[in-house]
Amino acid sequence: MSEEQDKFEKRKQEAQKRKKKLQKMQNSKIKPRTKHALAIAGGSLAAIVLVVALIFANAGFTRRMVTAVEVGDKKVSAAEYSYYYIQQAISTYNTYTQMFGSSYAPFDTGKSLDKQAYSDTQSWADYLSANALSAVRGIKTLVSAAEAEGFTMSEEGAASVEQTMQTLKTYADSSGMTLNRYLSEVYGLGMNEDLMRQTQMEYQLALEYQEALRDRPEYTEEELEDYYQNTVHDSYTYVDLHYYEFAQEEAGDDSEGKTLEEAKAEAEDFISDINSATDYARKIKVLLKAEAQADEDEEDEDEEITDNTERVGVSVSSLKNVDEKLAEWAFAEGRAEGDVEVVENEDGTGYYAVYMVKSAYRNDYNTVNMRQIYVEVEDTSDEEEMAEAKTRAEELLSQWQDGEATEESFAALADEESDLSVEGGLYEQMAKGEGEITDWLFDESRQAGDAAVLESSGGYHVVYYIGQGDPYWMVQVESAKRSADYSDTYAKLEEQYPVTEHSLGMWLRSEPFR
């Protein structure tokens, strides 16, 4: 070591000694209680940082600032994503409870959805989040495409949005809240009037653009015929038939069972003297009554037996879902009305006794176009209310007849008087159904300009007959083709506007029912 290096090391050691001595002197001036307080202060500082972070995360403006999803160049904030997530939860919950009752609620609204299983692989939160993401993607994709094309919302659409906002304001007022607070309470932190209006405007624009995309293609009858024959034949080709299955049965404590051969013999015996649909219906009622009495171990001569073997308008696809062999027989080339046969089921466990009422057909009849004014009755079992509705409907018909009595005047009256929101009460391409209205509309003697008061399950209708529309098979096939073509168009749009998820923004979503 050189002399200079030796001096350097000595000075370094002396400096370290002075530093340690100074620290010792400073520490000796701090009392033990003070040291403890400083330690607490250090911990409190960390807690304060944590609290500040939590406050920041739970602030509405934060939820509007942080991005949860990007669709193309459109950013979806945590607040906006929360809206779609909560909407999915509310819609799902209401659907279940309205259809099956409150005892069949899909999940417990008082518990975290993350802790409740939707399936073996997903929680309810996972499932609803995936649905919300799909909804967001669909709307943002369509909005982006509409804006790129220069497609704008209709005046009616804009008015609809403002009506929605006014309705929300009414709800807020009735709850004793400002609109912003109400929206935040119901749809999650960060949702406010401006953001809600934006979501409603985008939803309406997406809806109108989607409809425009679906309606744009024009199809010839030849194109629809080709699509029917080569793409959707099995969905829109039907038969009317009777069938009943005689199956083998295992022996039990109270039953000797039935072999496959015995089941076949029963089916063959059943069809042996059937020459019409009436014969089939008569024999099946006898059989079903006997089976019901055997099950109950008693006779009830007054019991009403329903023939559930008649199937009307069964498509190829639907019958294949019942039994492949049954569908193969029913739609075999050359199958004709009146054919009767025993058909083995696809499992080899029994036989169908089948009678063909009407062989393969499509809905060739013409649809109808009409206008109507609906006089709704809340309780149709109330005879007085029904009578008042009928009187009102007859007054409206007389009012129209006493005026110009044209389609245009009927449309104007419908706009003025009907409870329905359909413009001019217009319904086009209507198919056959059941009831007085269908019977009247599809009466062969019906003429353009005919009008009448007709009863339905919900009240009375003043109906104006315009005339026939397209054949119903064509309406069905065109609808299917438009859906398929739109799906192809939308798939291409999705490729243009890819989705990116941001974990922090997704994590910041608000929970429903809280």
Short mmCIF file of C-alpha atoms in Angstrom, two decimals, residues 16-513:
data_model
loop_
_atom_site.label_atom_id
_atom_site.label_comp_id
_atom_site.label_asym_id
_atom_site.label_seq_id
_atom_site.Cartn_x
_atom_site.Cartn_y
_atom_site.Cartn_z
CA GLN A 16 -16.89 6.50 9.94
CA LYS A 17 -16.10 6.75 13.67
CA ARG A 18 -17.36 10.36 13.79
CA LYS A 19 -20.57 9.36 11.93
CA LYS A 20 -21.32 6.56 14.39
CA LYS A 21 -20.64 8.84 17.36
CA LEU A 22 -22.99 11.50 15.96
CA GLN A 23 -25.79 8.97 15.44
CA LYS A 24 -25.32 7.70 19.00
CA MET A 25 -25.58 11.20 20.36
CA GLN A 26 -28.75 11.92 18.39
CA ASN A 27 -30.40 8.68 19.48
CA SER A 28 -29.54 9.31 23.11
CA LYS A 29 -31.65 12.49 22.96
CA ILE A 30 -34.81 10.60 21.87
CA LYS A 31 -36.85 9.05 24.67
CA PRO A 32 -38.09 5.44 24.29
CA ARG A 33 -41.73 6.65 24.21
CA THR A 34 -40.88 8.97 21.36
CA LYS A 35 -39.24 6.16 19.42
CA HIS A 36 -42.45 4.13 19.77
CA ALA A 37 -44.50 7.06 18.54
CA LEU A 38 -42.33 7.40 15.47
CA ALA A 39 -42.78 3.72 14.72
CA ILE A 40 -46.56 4.16 14.94
CA ALA A 41 -46.34 7.23 12.72
CA GLY A 42 -44.53 5.19 10.11
CA GLY A 43 -47.27 2.56 10.17
CA SER A 44 -49.97 5.25 10.05
CA LEU A 45 -48.34 6.78 7.02
CA ALA A 46 -48.63 3.46 5.18
CA ALA A 47 -52.26 3.19 6.27
CA ILE A 48 -52.95 6.73 5.08
CA VAL A 49 -51.46 5.89 1.70
CA LEU A 50 -53.71 2.82 1.54
CA VAL A 51 -56.82 4.81 2.51
CA VAL A 52 -56.04 7.48 -0.06
CA ALA A 53 -55.62 4.76 -2.69
CA LEU A 54 -58.98 3.25 -1.73
CA ILE A 55 -60.71 6.61 -1.82
CA PHE A 56 -59.19 7.29 -5.21
CA ALA A 57 -60.31 3.88 -6.50
CA ASN A 58 -63.85 4.41 -5.20
CA ALA A 59 -64.24 7.91 -6.55
CA GLY A 60 -66.66 8.29 -9.42
CA PHE A 61 -64.26 10.36 -11.50
CA THR A 62 -61.67 7.57 -11.19
CA ARG A 63 -64.12 5.04 -12.55
CA ARG A 64 -64.75 7.36 -15.50
CA MET A 65 -61.02 7.90 -16.09
CA VAL A 66 -59.71 4.34 -15.90
CA THR A 67 -60.16 2.26 -19.06
CA ALA A 68 -61.65 -1.23 -18.69
CA VAL A 69 -62.01 -2.19 -22.35
CA GLU A 70 -60.95 -0.87 -25.73
CA VAL A 71 -62.91 -1.72 -28.88
CA GLY A 72 -60.92 -0.45 -31.81
CA ASP A 73 -60.06 3.11 -30.86
CA LYS A 74 -63.04 3.49 -28.51
CA LYS A 75 -62.26 3.36 -24.81
CA VAL A 76 -64.77 2.02 -22.32
CA SER A 77 -64.27 3.30 -18.79
CA ALA A 78 -64.74 1.23 -15.65
CA ALA A 79 -67.92 3.23 -14.98
CA GLU A 80 -69.37 2.48 -18.40
CA TYR A 81 -68.37 -1.18 -18.19
CA SER A 82 -70.03 -1.35 -14.75
CA TYR A 83 -73.26 -0.15 -16.33
CA TYR A 84 -73.32 -3.06 -18.79
CA TYR A 85 -72.28 -5.54 -16.09
CA ILE A 86 -75.03 -4.38 -13.72
CA GLN A 87 -77.56 -4.36 -16.56
CA GLN A 88 -76.72 -7.99 -17.28
CA ALA A 89 -77.16 -8.91 -13.62
CA ILE A 90 -80.49 -7.09 -13.25
CA SER A 91 -81.85 -8.51 -16.52
CA THR A 92 -80.82 -12.06 -15.64
CA TYR A 93 -82.26 -11.85 -12.13
CA ASN A 94 -85.58 -10.41 -13.34
CA THR A 95 -85.89 -12.98 -16.13
CA TYR A 96 -85.49 -15.90 -13.72
CA THR A 97 -87.80 -14.54 -11.05
CA GLN A 98 -90.50 -13.43 -13.48
CA MET A 99 -90.54 -16.79 -15.25
CA PHE A 100 -90.17 -19.10 -12.25
CA GLY A 101 -90.92 -17.03 -9.17
CA SER A 102 -88.77 -15.50 -6.46
CA SER A 103 -87.91 -18.91 -5.00
CA TYR A 104 -85.99 -19.66 -8.22
CA ALA A 105 -83.72 -16.62 -8.11
CA PRO A 106 -80.50 -17.37 -10.03
CA PHE A 107 -78.24 -15.98 -7.31
CA ASP A 108 -78.30 -14.37 -3.87
CA THR A 109 -78.32 -10.59 -4.29
CA GLY A 110 -76.95 -10.17 -0.77
CA LYS A 111 -73.71 -12.02 -1.50
CA SER A 112 -70.78 -11.37 -3.80
CA LEU A 113 -71.32 -12.81 -7.26
CA ASP A 114 -67.67 -13.85 -7.27
CA LYS A 115 -68.51 -16.34 -4.52
CA GLN A 116 -71.54 -17.91 -6.28
CA ALA A 117 -71.10 -20.62 -8.89
CA TYR A 118 -72.78 -20.33 -12.26
CA SER A 119 -71.17 -23.56 -13.48
CA ASP A 120 -68.25 -25.83 -12.60
CA THR A 121 -65.87 -23.41 -14.29
CA GLN A 122 -67.51 -20.00 -13.85
CA SER A 123 -68.86 -17.85 -11.05
CA TRP A 124 -71.90 -15.70 -11.70
CA ALA A 125 -69.55 -12.73 -11.83
CA ASP A 126 -67.53 -14.44 -14.57
CA TYR A 127 -70.63 -15.28 -16.57
CA LEU A 128 -72.19 -11.83 -16.32
CA SER A 129 -68.88 -10.13 -17.01
CA ALA A 130 -68.49 -12.15 -20.21
CA ASN A 131 -72.00 -11.16 -21.28
CA ALA A 132 -71.30 -7.51 -20.48
CA LEU A 133 -68.11 -7.63 -22.52
CA SER A 134 -70.03 -9.11 -25.46
CA ALA A 135 -72.67 -6.37 -25.21
CA VAL A 136 -70.05 -3.62 -25.04
CA ARG A 137 -68.19 -5.06 -27.99
CA GLY A 138 -71.33 -5.29 -30.10
CA ILE A 139 -72.42 -1.72 -29.46
CA LYS A 140 -68.98 -0.14 -29.86
CA THR A 141 -68.30 -2.11 -33.04
CA LEU A 142 -71.57 -1.00 -34.64
CA VAL A 143 -71.11 2.60 -33.48
CA SER A 144 -67.58 2.71 -34.91
CA ALA A 145 -68.78 1.30 -38.23
CA ALA A 146 -71.74 3.69 -38.34
CA GLU A 147 -69.51 6.70 -37.68
CA ALA A 148 -66.99 5.55 -40.29
CA GLU A 149 -69.82 5.32 -42.84
CA GLY A 150 -71.41 8.61 -41.84
CA PHE A 151 -74.59 6.89 -40.69
CA THR A 152 -76.52 9.05 -38.21
CA MET A 153 -79.29 8.44 -35.75
CA SER A 154 -82.88 9.24 -36.69
CA GLU A 155 -84.83 12.07 -35.08
CA GLU A 156 -87.16 9.48 -33.59
CA GLY A 157 -84.16 7.72 -32.07
CA ALA A 158 -82.85 10.92 -30.51
CA ALA A 159 -86.31 11.62 -29.09
CA SER A 160 -86.38 8.11 -27.65
CA VAL A 161 -83.08 8.73 -25.86
CA GLU A 162 -84.36 11.96 -24.34
CA GLN A 163 -87.51 10.15 -23.23
CA THR A 164 -85.33 7.55 -21.49
CA MET A 165 -83.37 10.28 -19.73
CA GLN A 166 -86.59 11.95 -18.64
CA THR A 167 -87.87 8.65 -17.27
CA LEU A 168 -84.67 8.22 -15.26
CA LYS A 169 -85.05 11.77 -13.95
CA THR A 170 -88.58 10.90 -12.82
CA TYR A 171 -87.27 7.82 -11.00
CA ALA A 172 -84.60 9.94 -9.33
CA ASP A 173 -87.14 12.54 -8.22
CA SER A 174 -89.43 9.89 -6.77
CA SER A 175 -86.44 8.50 -4.83
CA GLY A 176 -85.59 11.91 -3.45
CA MET A 177 -82.21 11.98 -5.19
CA THR A 178 -80.44 14.04 -7.79
CA LEU A 179 -80.19 12.31 -11.15
CA ASN A 180 -76.43 11.83 -10.82
CA ARG A 181 -76.74 10.26 -7.39
CA TYR A 182 -79.58 8.01 -8.53
CA LEU A 183 -77.60 6.80 -11.54
CA SER A 184 -74.56 6.16 -9.38
CA GLU A 185 -76.64 4.22 -6.84
CA VAL A 186 -78.34 2.04 -9.44
CA TYR A 187 -75.74 1.66 -12.19
CA GLY A 188 -72.47 1.93 -10.31
CA LEU A 189 -69.87 4.47 -9.22
CA GLY A 190 -69.00 6.97 -11.88
CA MET A 191 -72.27 6.76 -13.79
CA ASN A 192 -73.75 10.22 -14.23
CA GLU A 193 -76.13 12.04 -16.55
CA ASP A 194 -73.57 12.74 -19.26
CA LEU A 195 -72.25 9.18 -19.36
CA MET A 196 -75.75 7.72 -19.28
CA ARG A 197 -76.84 9.91 -22.18
CA GLN A 198 -73.76 8.79 -24.11
CA THR A 199 -74.50 5.10 -23.51
CA GLN A 200 -78.13 5.56 -24.57
CA MET A 201 -77.16 7.51 -27.69
CA GLU A 202 -74.66 4.83 -28.69
CA TYR A 203 -77.14 2.06 -28.00
CA GLN A 204 -79.77 3.71 -30.17
CA LEU A 205 -77.30 4.39 -32.97
CA ALA A 206 -76.06 0.79 -32.86
CA LEU A 207 -79.64 -0.48 -32.94
CA GLU A 208 -80.57 1.61 -35.97
CA TYR A 209 -77.37 0.78 -37.82
CA GLN A 210 -77.82 -2.93 -37.12
CA GLU A 211 -81.35 -2.75 -38.56
CA ALA A 212 -80.04 -0.89 -41.61
CA LEU A 213 -77.39 -3.55 -42.22
CA ARG A 214 -79.98 -6.32 -41.96
CA ASP A 215 -82.41 -4.58 -44.31
CA ARG A 216 -79.96 -3.62 -47.05
CA PRO A 217 -79.69 -6.84 -49.06
CA GLU A 218 -82.34 -7.36 -51.74
CA TYR A 219 -83.16 -10.95 -52.64
CA THR A 220 -84.92 -12.37 -55.67
CA GLU A 221 -87.41 -15.19 -55.32
CA GLU A 222 -84.90 -17.45 -57.09
CA GLU A 223 -82.24 -16.66 -54.47
CA LEU A 224 -84.66 -17.41 -51.67
CA GLU A 225 -85.70 -20.67 -53.31
CA ASP A 226 -82.07 -21.69 -53.62
CA TYR A 227 -81.39 -20.80 -49.98
CA TYR A 228 -84.41 -22.82 -48.90
CA GLN A 229 -83.45 -25.90 -50.88
CA ASN A 230 -79.76 -25.92 -50.04
CA THR A 231 -79.41 -24.28 -46.63
CA VAL A 232 -82.54 -24.17 -44.46
CA HIS A 233 -84.64 -26.98 -45.92
CA ASP A 234 -84.71 -28.97 -42.68
CA SER A 235 -85.84 -25.97 -40.63
CA TYR A 236 -88.78 -24.98 -42.85
CA THR A 237 -90.10 -28.27 -44.18
CA TYR A 238 -92.84 -29.87 -42.09
CA VAL A 239 -95.14 -32.85 -41.63
CA ASP A 240 -98.34 -33.40 -39.64
CA LEU A 241 -98.50 -36.84 -38.04
CA HIS A 242 -99.50 -39.01 -35.12
CA TYR A 243 -96.97 -41.20 -33.33
CA TYR A 244 -96.91 -43.15 -30.10
CA GLU A 245 -94.04 -45.21 -28.71
CA PHE A 246 -94.42 -48.78 -27.45
CA ALA A 247 -91.22 -49.53 -25.54
CA GLN A 248 -89.79 -52.52 -23.74
CA GLU A 249 -89.98 -52.39 -19.95
CA GLU A 250 -88.00 -54.03 -17.20
CA ALA A 251 -89.88 -56.19 -14.74
CA GLY A 252 -90.57 -54.63 -11.34
CA ASP A 253 -92.21 -55.50 -8.06
CA ASP A 254 -95.66 -54.72 -9.47
CA SER A 255 -94.98 -55.34 -13.16
CA GLU A 256 -94.00 -58.27 -15.32
CA GLY A 257 -92.25 -55.95 -17.74
CA LYS A 258 -92.39 -56.03 -21.51
CA THR A 259 -89.97 -57.51 -24.03
CA LEU A 260 -88.98 -55.79 -27.25
CA GLU A 261 -90.94 -58.38 -29.23
CA GLU A 262 -94.03 -57.72 -27.14
CA ALA A 263 -93.67 -53.97 -27.64
CA LYS A 264 -93.50 -54.49 -31.41
CA ALA A 265 -96.54 -56.76 -31.32
CA GLU A 266 -98.51 -54.11 -29.42
CA ALA A 267 -97.57 -51.44 -31.98
CA GLU A 268 -98.55 -53.70 -34.88
CA ASP A 269 -101.86 -54.55 -33.25
CA PHE A 270 -102.54 -50.86 -32.62
CA ILE A 271 -102.18 -49.84 -36.27
CA SER A 272 -103.85 -52.95 -37.72
CA ASP A 273 -107.22 -51.30 -38.32
CA ILE A 274 -106.25 -47.62 -38.60
CA ASN A 275 -107.33 -46.03 -41.88
CA SER A 276 -107.59 -42.37 -40.90
CA ALA A 277 -106.47 -39.78 -38.39
CA THR A 278 -109.87 -40.14 -36.74
CA ASP A 279 -109.24 -43.86 -36.23
CA TYR A 280 -105.86 -43.11 -34.67
CA ALA A 281 -107.29 -40.46 -32.32
CA ARG A 282 -110.10 -42.78 -31.24
CA LYS A 283 -107.80 -45.73 -30.53
CA ILE A 284 -105.15 -43.70 -28.73
CA LYS A 285 -107.74 -42.27 -26.33
CA VAL A 286 -108.87 -45.78 -25.45
CA LEU A 287 -105.27 -46.85 -24.90
CA LEU A 288 -104.35 -43.81 -22.82
CA LYS A 289 -107.45 -44.18 -20.67
CA ALA A 290 -106.63 -47.82 -20.00
CA GLU A 291 -103.06 -46.92 -19.05
CA ALA A 292 -104.25 -44.12 -16.76
CA GLN A 293 -106.67 -46.44 -15.00
CA ALA A 294 -103.97 -49.09 -14.58
CA ASP A 295 -101.61 -46.55 -13.05
CA GLU A 296 -104.25 -45.32 -10.63
CA ASP A 297 -105.51 -48.86 -9.95
CA GLU A 298 -109.06 -47.60 -10.30
CA GLU A 299 -111.58 -46.72 -12.98
CA ASP A 300 -112.75 -43.17 -13.63
CA GLU A 301 -115.22 -43.18 -16.49
CA ASP A 302 -115.55 -39.38 -16.42
CA GLU A 303 -111.82 -38.68 -16.73
CA GLU A 304 -111.03 -36.56 -19.78
CA ILE A 305 -108.20 -38.01 -21.86
CA THR A 306 -106.17 -35.67 -24.07
CA ASP A 307 -104.70 -37.00 -27.30
CA ASN A 308 -101.10 -35.82 -27.18
CA THR A 309 -99.96 -37.89 -30.15
CA GLU A 310 -100.96 -35.39 -32.86
CA ARG A 311 -98.07 -33.25 -34.02
CA VAL A 312 -98.75 -30.41 -36.45
CA GLY A 313 -96.05 -28.52 -38.32
CA VAL A 314 -93.12 -30.65 -37.16
CA SER A 315 -89.92 -29.72 -39.00
CA VAL A 316 -87.23 -32.13 -40.11
CA SER A 317 -84.86 -30.72 -37.48
CA SER A 318 -87.42 -31.02 -34.69
CA LEU A 319 -88.33 -34.62 -35.52
CA LYS A 320 -84.65 -35.58 -35.74
CA ASN A 321 -84.31 -34.35 -32.18
CA VAL A 322 -87.03 -36.82 -31.20
CA ASP A 323 -85.69 -39.79 -33.15
CA GLU A 324 -83.52 -40.03 -36.26
CA LYS A 325 -85.29 -43.13 -37.58
CA LEU A 326 -88.71 -41.59 -37.05
CA ALA A 327 -87.62 -38.49 -39.00
CA GLU A 328 -86.12 -40.65 -41.74
CA TRP A 329 -89.45 -42.47 -42.18
CA ALA A 330 -91.58 -39.32 -42.03
CA PHE A 331 -89.55 -37.40 -44.62
CA ALA A 332 -88.69 -40.31 -46.91
CA GLU A 333 -89.22 -39.68 -50.61
CA GLY A 334 -92.66 -40.83 -51.65
CA ARG A 335 -94.16 -40.56 -48.17
CA ALA A 336 -97.87 -39.84 -48.55
CA GLU A 337 -100.90 -38.85 -46.52
CA GLY A 338 -102.50 -41.90 -44.92
CA ASP A 339 -99.29 -43.94 -44.63
CA VAL A 340 -99.28 -45.98 -41.44
CA GLU A 341 -96.41 -48.07 -40.13
CA VAL A 342 -94.49 -49.45 -37.16
CA VAL A 343 -91.06 -47.80 -36.99
CA GLU A 344 -88.26 -49.04 -34.74
CA ASN A 345 -86.71 -46.32 -32.59
CA GLU A 346 -83.06 -45.35 -32.95
CA ASP A 347 -82.10 -46.88 -29.59
CA GLY A 348 -83.53 -50.27 -30.48
CA THR A 349 -85.64 -50.24 -27.31
CA GLY A 350 -89.11 -49.89 -28.80
CA TYR A 351 -91.35 -49.07 -31.76
CA TYR A 352 -93.44 -46.13 -32.91
CA ALA A 353 -96.96 -46.58 -34.24
CA VAL A 354 -97.06 -43.79 -36.85
CA TYR A 355 -99.80 -42.32 -39.02
CA MET A 356 -99.01 -39.64 -41.63
CA VAL A 357 -101.67 -36.91 -41.67
CA LYS A 358 -99.91 -34.57 -44.09
CA SER A 359 -96.63 -35.40 -45.79
CA ALA A 360 -93.69 -33.03 -46.32
CA TYR A 361 -94.73 -29.46 -47.08
CA ARG A 362 -93.66 -25.88 -46.61
CA ASN A 363 -95.83 -22.90 -45.73
CA ASP A 364 -96.95 -21.85 -49.20
CA TYR A 365 -99.97 -19.86 -48.07
CA ASN A 366 -99.85 -16.08 -48.42
CA THR A 367 -99.38 -13.90 -45.37
CA VAL A 368 -101.65 -10.90 -44.83
CA ASN A 369 -101.17 -7.20 -44.16
CA MET A 370 -103.49 -5.32 -41.84
CA ARG A 371 -103.92 -2.35 -39.55
CA GLN A 372 -105.53 -2.43 -36.14
CA ILE A 373 -106.65 -0.34 -33.20
CA TYR A 374 -106.27 -2.26 -29.95
CA VAL A 375 -108.60 -1.72 -27.00
CA GLU A 376 -106.84 -3.56 -24.20
CA VAL A 377 -108.61 -5.07 -21.20
CA GLU A 378 -106.64 -5.62 -18.00
CA ASP A 379 -108.93 -8.32 -16.62
CA THR A 380 -110.71 -10.21 -19.41
CA SER A 381 -112.66 -12.22 -16.82
CA ASP A 382 -114.43 -8.99 -15.87
CA GLU A 383 -117.54 -9.07 -18.06
CA GLU A 384 -118.35 -5.40 -17.48
CA GLU A 385 -114.84 -4.32 -18.50
CA MET A 386 -115.01 -6.53 -21.60
CA ALA A 387 -118.38 -5.07 -22.53
CA GLU A 388 -117.04 -1.53 -22.19
CA ALA A 389 -114.05 -2.39 -24.37
CA LYS A 390 -116.29 -3.88 -27.04
CA THR A 391 -118.50 -0.80 -27.02
CA ARG A 392 -115.45 1.43 -27.36
CA ALA A 393 -114.10 -0.64 -30.27
CA GLU A 394 -117.47 -0.47 -32.04
CA GLU A 395 -117.55 3.31 -31.54
CA LEU A 396 -114.12 3.62 -33.13
CA LEU A 397 -115.19 1.50 -36.10
CA SER A 398 -118.30 3.66 -36.57
CA GLN A 399 -116.22 6.82 -36.28
CA TRP A 400 -113.94 5.58 -39.08
CA GLN A 401 -116.85 4.42 -41.24
CA ASP A 402 -118.61 7.79 -40.86
CA GLY A 403 -115.50 9.58 -42.09
CA GLU A 404 -113.47 9.00 -45.26
CA ALA A 405 -113.28 5.25 -44.49
CA THR A 406 -109.91 4.87 -46.24
CA GLU A 407 -106.73 3.09 -45.21
CA GLU A 408 -105.09 6.46 -44.59
CA SER A 409 -107.89 7.62 -42.29
CA PHE A 410 -107.75 4.30 -40.43
CA ALA A 411 -103.99 4.72 -39.92
CA ALA A 412 -104.53 8.23 -38.57
CA LEU A 413 -107.20 6.99 -36.16
CA ALA A 414 -104.89 4.18 -35.03
CA ASP A 415 -102.13 6.67 -34.24
CA GLU A 416 -104.61 8.73 -32.26
CA GLU A 417 -106.45 6.01 -30.36
CA SER A 418 -104.46 2.78 -30.16
CA ASP A 419 -102.57 1.68 -27.07
CA LEU A 420 -99.95 0.13 -29.35
CA SER A 421 -96.81 2.00 -30.37
CA VAL A 422 -96.86 0.65 -33.94
CA GLU A 423 -97.12 3.51 -36.43
CA GLY A 424 -100.52 3.56 -38.08
CA GLY A 425 -101.35 0.23 -36.42
CA LEU A 426 -99.62 -1.47 -39.38
CA TYR A 427 -98.78 -5.18 -39.29
CA GLU A 428 -97.29 -6.78 -42.38
CA GLN A 429 -96.49 -10.35 -43.46
CA MET A 430 -98.65 -11.86 -40.73
CA ALA A 431 -98.78 -15.65 -40.49
CA LYS A 432 -101.67 -17.86 -39.47
CA GLY A 433 -102.35 -18.40 -35.81
CA GLU A 434 -105.34 -19.33 -33.71
CA GLY A 435 -108.37 -17.32 -32.75
CA GLU A 436 -111.01 -15.05 -34.17
CA ILE A 437 -108.59 -12.57 -35.72
CA THR A 438 -106.75 -15.23 -37.74
CA ASP A 439 -110.02 -16.81 -38.86
CA TRP A 440 -111.27 -13.44 -40.10
CA LEU A 441 -108.02 -12.37 -41.78
CA PHE A 442 -107.54 -15.63 -43.66
CA ASP A 443 -111.15 -16.10 -44.70
CA GLU A 444 -111.15 -16.78 -48.46
CA SER A 445 -113.87 -14.18 -48.98
CA ARG A 446 -111.85 -11.39 -47.36
CA GLN A 447 -111.50 -8.25 -49.51
CA ALA A 448 -109.17 -5.25 -49.27
CA GLY A 449 -110.82 -2.51 -47.20
CA ASP A 450 -112.85 -4.88 -45.00
CA ALA A 451 -112.99 -3.85 -41.33
CA ALA A 452 -114.46 -5.42 -38.21
CA VAL A 453 -114.36 -5.54 -34.41
CA LEU A 454 -112.77 -8.80 -33.24
CA GLU A 455 -112.11 -10.30 -29.83
CA SER A 456 -108.78 -11.68 -28.59
CA SER A 457 -107.43 -13.00 -25.31
CA GLY A 458 -106.47 -9.45 -24.31
CA GLY A 459 -109.46 -7.38 -25.34
CA TYR A 460 -110.92 -6.10 -28.61
CA HIS A 461 -109.38 -5.06 -31.92
CA VAL A 462 -110.70 -2.86 -34.69
CA VAL A 463 -109.11 -4.57 -37.69
CA TYR A 464 -108.61 -3.24 -41.24
CA TYR A 465 -107.67 -5.74 -43.96
CA ILE A 466 -105.13 -4.41 -46.47
CA GLY A 467 -104.47 -7.52 -48.55
CA GLN A 468 -102.14 -10.48 -49.01
CA GLY A 469 -98.40 -10.41 -48.49
CA ASP A 470 -95.65 -12.80 -49.58
CA PRO A 471 -95.93 -16.57 -49.15
CA TYR A 472 -95.06 -17.45 -45.59
CA TRP A 473 -92.23 -19.83 -46.54
CA MET A 474 -90.58 -16.91 -48.33
CA VAL A 475 -90.95 -14.68 -45.26
CA GLN A 476 -89.37 -17.38 -43.09
CA VAL A 477 -86.49 -18.06 -45.47
CA GLU A 478 -85.79 -14.37 -46.10
CA SER A 479 -85.62 -13.75 -42.35
CA ALA A 480 -83.17 -16.65 -41.94
CA LYS A 481 -81.03 -15.44 -44.82
CA ARG A 482 -80.95 -11.87 -43.55
CA SER A 483 -79.82 -13.12 -40.15
CA ALA A 484 -77.07 -15.24 -41.69
CA ASP A 485 -75.90 -12.45 -43.99
CA TYR A 486 -75.89 -9.96 -41.12
CA SER A 487 -73.82 -12.37 -39.01
CA ASP A 488 -71.25 -12.53 -41.79
CA THR A 489 -71.19 -8.74 -42.10
CA TYR A 490 -70.84 -8.24 -38.37
CA ALA A 491 -68.03 -10.83 -38.14
CA LYS A 492 -66.05 -8.78 -40.66
CA LEU A 493 -66.67 -5.62 -38.62
CA GLU A 494 -65.37 -7.33 -35.48
CA GLU A 495 -62.10 -8.00 -37.28
CA GLN A 496 -61.76 -4.26 -37.93
CA TYR A 497 -62.35 -3.33 -34.28
CA PRO A 498 -60.42 -5.73 -32.01
CA VAL A 499 -61.03 -5.86 -28.25
CA THR A 500 -58.43 -5.20 -25.55
CA GLU A 501 -59.21 -5.79 -21.87
CA HIS A 502 -57.52 -3.83 -19.06
CA SER A 503 -57.37 -5.70 -15.76
CA LEU A 504 -57.43 -2.65 -13.47
CA GLY A 505 -60.48 -1.17 -15.15
CA MET A 506 -62.25 -4.53 -15.15
CA TRP A 507 -61.43 -4.95 -11.46
CA LEU A 508 -62.87 -1.51 -10.71
CA ARG A 509 -66.35 -2.47 -11.92
CA SER A 510 -69.16 -1.82 -9.46
CA GLU A 511 -71.23 -4.66 -8.09
CA PRO A 512 -75.00 -4.84 -8.58
CA PHE A 513 -77.58 -4.82 -5.79
#
